[in-house]
Short mmCIF file of the C-alpha atoms (twelve columns), coordinates in Angstrom:
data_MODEL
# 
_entry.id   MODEL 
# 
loop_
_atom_site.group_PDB 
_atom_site.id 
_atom_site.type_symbol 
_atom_site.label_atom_id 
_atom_site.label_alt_id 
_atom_site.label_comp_id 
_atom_site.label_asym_id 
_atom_site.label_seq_id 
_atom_site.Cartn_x 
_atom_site.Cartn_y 
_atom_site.Cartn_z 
_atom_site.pdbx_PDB_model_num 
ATOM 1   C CA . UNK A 1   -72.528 -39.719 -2.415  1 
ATOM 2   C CA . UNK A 2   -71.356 -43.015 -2.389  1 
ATOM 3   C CA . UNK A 3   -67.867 -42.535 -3.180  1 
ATOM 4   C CA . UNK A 4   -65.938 -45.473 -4.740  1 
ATOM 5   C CA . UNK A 5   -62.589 -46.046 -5.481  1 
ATOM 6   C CA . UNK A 6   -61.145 -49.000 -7.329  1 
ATOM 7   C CA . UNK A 7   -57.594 -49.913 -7.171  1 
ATOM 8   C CA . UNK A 8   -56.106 -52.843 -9.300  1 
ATOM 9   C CA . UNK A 9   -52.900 -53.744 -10.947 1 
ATOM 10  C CA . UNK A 10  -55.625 -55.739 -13.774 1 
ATOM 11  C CA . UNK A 11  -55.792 -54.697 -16.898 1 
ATOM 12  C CA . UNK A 12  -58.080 -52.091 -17.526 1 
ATOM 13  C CA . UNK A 13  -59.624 -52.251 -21.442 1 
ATOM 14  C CA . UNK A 14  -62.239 -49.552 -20.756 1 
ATOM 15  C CA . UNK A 15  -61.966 -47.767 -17.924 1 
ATOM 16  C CA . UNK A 16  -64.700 -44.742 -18.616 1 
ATOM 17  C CA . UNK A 17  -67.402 -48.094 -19.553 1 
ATOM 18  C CA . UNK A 18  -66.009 -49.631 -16.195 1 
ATOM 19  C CA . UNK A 19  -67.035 -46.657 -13.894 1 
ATOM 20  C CA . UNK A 20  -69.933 -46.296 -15.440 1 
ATOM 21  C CA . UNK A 21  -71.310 -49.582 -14.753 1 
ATOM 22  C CA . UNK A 22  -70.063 -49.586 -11.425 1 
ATOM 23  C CA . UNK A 23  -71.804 -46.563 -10.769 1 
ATOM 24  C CA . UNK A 24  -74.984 -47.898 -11.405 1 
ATOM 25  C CA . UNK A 25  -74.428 -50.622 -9.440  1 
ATOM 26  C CA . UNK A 26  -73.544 -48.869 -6.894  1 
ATOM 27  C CA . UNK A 27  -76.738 -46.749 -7.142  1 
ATOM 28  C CA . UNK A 28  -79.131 -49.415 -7.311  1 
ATOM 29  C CA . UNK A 29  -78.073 -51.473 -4.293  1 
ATOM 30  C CA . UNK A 30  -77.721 -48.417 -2.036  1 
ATOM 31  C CA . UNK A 31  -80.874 -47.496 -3.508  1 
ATOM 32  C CA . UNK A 32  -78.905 -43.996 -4.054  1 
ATOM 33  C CA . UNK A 33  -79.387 -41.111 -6.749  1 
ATOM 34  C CA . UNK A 34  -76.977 -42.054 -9.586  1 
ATOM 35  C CA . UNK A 35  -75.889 -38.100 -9.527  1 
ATOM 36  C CA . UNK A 36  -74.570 -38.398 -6.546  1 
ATOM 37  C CA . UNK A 37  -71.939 -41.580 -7.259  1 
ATOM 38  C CA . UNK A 38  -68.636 -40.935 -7.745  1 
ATOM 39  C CA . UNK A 39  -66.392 -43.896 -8.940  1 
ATOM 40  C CA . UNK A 40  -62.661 -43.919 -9.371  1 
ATOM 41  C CA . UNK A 41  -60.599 -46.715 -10.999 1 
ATOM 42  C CA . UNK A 42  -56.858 -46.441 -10.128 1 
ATOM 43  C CA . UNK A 43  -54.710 -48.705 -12.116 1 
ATOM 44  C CA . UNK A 44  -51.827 -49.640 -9.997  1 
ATOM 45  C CA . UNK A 45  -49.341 -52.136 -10.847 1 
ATOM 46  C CA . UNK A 46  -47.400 -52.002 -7.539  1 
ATOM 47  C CA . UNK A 47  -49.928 -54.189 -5.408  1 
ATOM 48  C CA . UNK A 48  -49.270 -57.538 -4.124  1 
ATOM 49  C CA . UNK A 49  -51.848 -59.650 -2.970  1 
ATOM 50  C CA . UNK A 50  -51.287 -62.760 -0.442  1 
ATOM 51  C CA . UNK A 51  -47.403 -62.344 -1.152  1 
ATOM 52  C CA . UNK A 52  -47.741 -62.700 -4.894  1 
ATOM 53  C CA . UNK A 53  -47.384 -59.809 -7.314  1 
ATOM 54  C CA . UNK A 54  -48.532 -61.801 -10.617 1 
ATOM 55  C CA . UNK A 55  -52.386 -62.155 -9.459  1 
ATOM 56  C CA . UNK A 56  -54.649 -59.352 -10.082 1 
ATOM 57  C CA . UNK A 57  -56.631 -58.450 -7.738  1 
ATOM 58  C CA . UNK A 58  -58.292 -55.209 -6.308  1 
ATOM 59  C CA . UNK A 59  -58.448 -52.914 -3.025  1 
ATOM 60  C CA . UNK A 60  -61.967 -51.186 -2.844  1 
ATOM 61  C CA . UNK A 61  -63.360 -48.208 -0.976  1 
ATOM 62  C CA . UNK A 62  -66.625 -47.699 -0.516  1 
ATOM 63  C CA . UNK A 63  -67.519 -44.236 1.296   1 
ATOM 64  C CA . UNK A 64  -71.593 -43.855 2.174   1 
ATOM 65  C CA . UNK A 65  -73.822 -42.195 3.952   1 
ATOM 66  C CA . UNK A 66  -75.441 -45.798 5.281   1 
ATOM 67  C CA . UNK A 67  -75.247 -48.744 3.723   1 
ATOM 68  C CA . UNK A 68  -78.712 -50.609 2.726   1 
ATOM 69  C CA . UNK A 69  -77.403 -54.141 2.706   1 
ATOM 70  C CA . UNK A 70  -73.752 -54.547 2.619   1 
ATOM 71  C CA . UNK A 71  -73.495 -57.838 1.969   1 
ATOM 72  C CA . UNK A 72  -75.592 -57.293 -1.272  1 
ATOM 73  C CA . UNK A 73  -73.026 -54.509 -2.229  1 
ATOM 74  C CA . UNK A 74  -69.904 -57.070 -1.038  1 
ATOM 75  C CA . UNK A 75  -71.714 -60.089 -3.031  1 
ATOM 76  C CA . UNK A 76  -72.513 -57.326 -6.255  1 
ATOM 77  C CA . UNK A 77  -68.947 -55.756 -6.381  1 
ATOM 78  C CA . UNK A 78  -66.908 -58.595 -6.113  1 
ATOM 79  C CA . UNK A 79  -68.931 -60.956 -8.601  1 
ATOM 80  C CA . UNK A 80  -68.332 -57.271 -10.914 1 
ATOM 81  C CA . UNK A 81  -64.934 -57.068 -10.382 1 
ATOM 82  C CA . UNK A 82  -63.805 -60.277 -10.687 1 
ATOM 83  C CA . UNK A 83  -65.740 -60.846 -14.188 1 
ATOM 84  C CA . UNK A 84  -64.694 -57.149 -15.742 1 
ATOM 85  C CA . UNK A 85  -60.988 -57.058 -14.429 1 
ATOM 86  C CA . UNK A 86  -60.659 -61.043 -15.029 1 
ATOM 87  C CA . UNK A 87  -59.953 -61.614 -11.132 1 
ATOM 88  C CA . UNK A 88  -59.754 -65.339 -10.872 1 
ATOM 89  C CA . UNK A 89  -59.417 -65.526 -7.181  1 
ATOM 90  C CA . UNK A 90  -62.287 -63.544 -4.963  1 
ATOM 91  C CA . UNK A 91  -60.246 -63.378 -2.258  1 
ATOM 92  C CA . UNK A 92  -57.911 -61.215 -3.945  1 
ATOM 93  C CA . UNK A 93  -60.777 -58.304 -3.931  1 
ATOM 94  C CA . UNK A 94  -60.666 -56.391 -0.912  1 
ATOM 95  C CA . UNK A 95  -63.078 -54.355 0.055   1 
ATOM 96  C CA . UNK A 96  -63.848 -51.497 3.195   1 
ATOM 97  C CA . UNK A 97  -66.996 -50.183 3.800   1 
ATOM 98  C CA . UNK A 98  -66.552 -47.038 5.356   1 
ATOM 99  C CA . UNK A 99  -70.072 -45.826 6.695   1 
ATOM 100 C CA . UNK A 100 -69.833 -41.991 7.312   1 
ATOM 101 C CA . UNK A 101 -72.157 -39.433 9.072   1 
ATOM 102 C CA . UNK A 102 -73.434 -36.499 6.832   1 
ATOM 103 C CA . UNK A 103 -71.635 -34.181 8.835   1 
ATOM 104 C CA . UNK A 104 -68.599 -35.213 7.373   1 
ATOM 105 C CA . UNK A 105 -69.257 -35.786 3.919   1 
ATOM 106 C CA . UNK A 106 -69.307 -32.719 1.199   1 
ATOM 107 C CA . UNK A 107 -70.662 -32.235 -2.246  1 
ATOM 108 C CA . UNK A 108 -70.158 -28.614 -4.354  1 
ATOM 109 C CA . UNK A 109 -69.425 -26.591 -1.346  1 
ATOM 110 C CA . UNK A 110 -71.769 -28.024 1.009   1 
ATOM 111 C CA . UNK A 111 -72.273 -30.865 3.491   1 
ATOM 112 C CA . UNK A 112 -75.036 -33.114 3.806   1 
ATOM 113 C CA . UNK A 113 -76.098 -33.112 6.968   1 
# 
């Protein structure tokens, strides 16, 4: 736990190097065990952003159990995004912060809280 989920109609050139890093980065500003991350990049070319299909852009998902500063994690994801997928315009990355109990969050059978 965090779970995060990237979509984007960019081009991807390395997608296993891309969640990797954004793992970590992840991690370190949720000040979470890197075992516990799980990132997904979804390359999508059907997405539109302000009306225009031609700009990338990205829709991001970020699942936790708390949040330690989210506007670090906003400020950290989109300056990451828009240098790795070449996102020119920061307003095209989108992201929700979904903060869930333990209760309702699962990992190899079990719940965390």
């Amino acid at each position: 736990m965090p779970f995060l989920t990237v979509y984007t109609n960019a081009n991807i050139e390395n997608g296993e190097t891309l969640a990797k890093e954004a793992s970590v980065l992840v991690a370190d500003v949720l000040h979470k065990p890197i075992n516990y991350v799980v990132a997904n990049i979804v390359k999508n070319n059907m997405m539109c952003f302000g009306g225009n299909t031609k700009q990338n852009g990205a829709l991001v998902e970020v699942l936790s159990i708390g949040f330690a500063d989210k506007d670090l994690l906003v400020e950290k994801l989109t300056d990451f995004l828009s240098s790795k997928l070449n996102i020119e315009d920061k307003s095209n990355i989108n992201i929700s912060l979904i903060d869930a109990p333990a209760s309702k969050v699962a990992s190899g059978g079990r719940t965390f809280g």
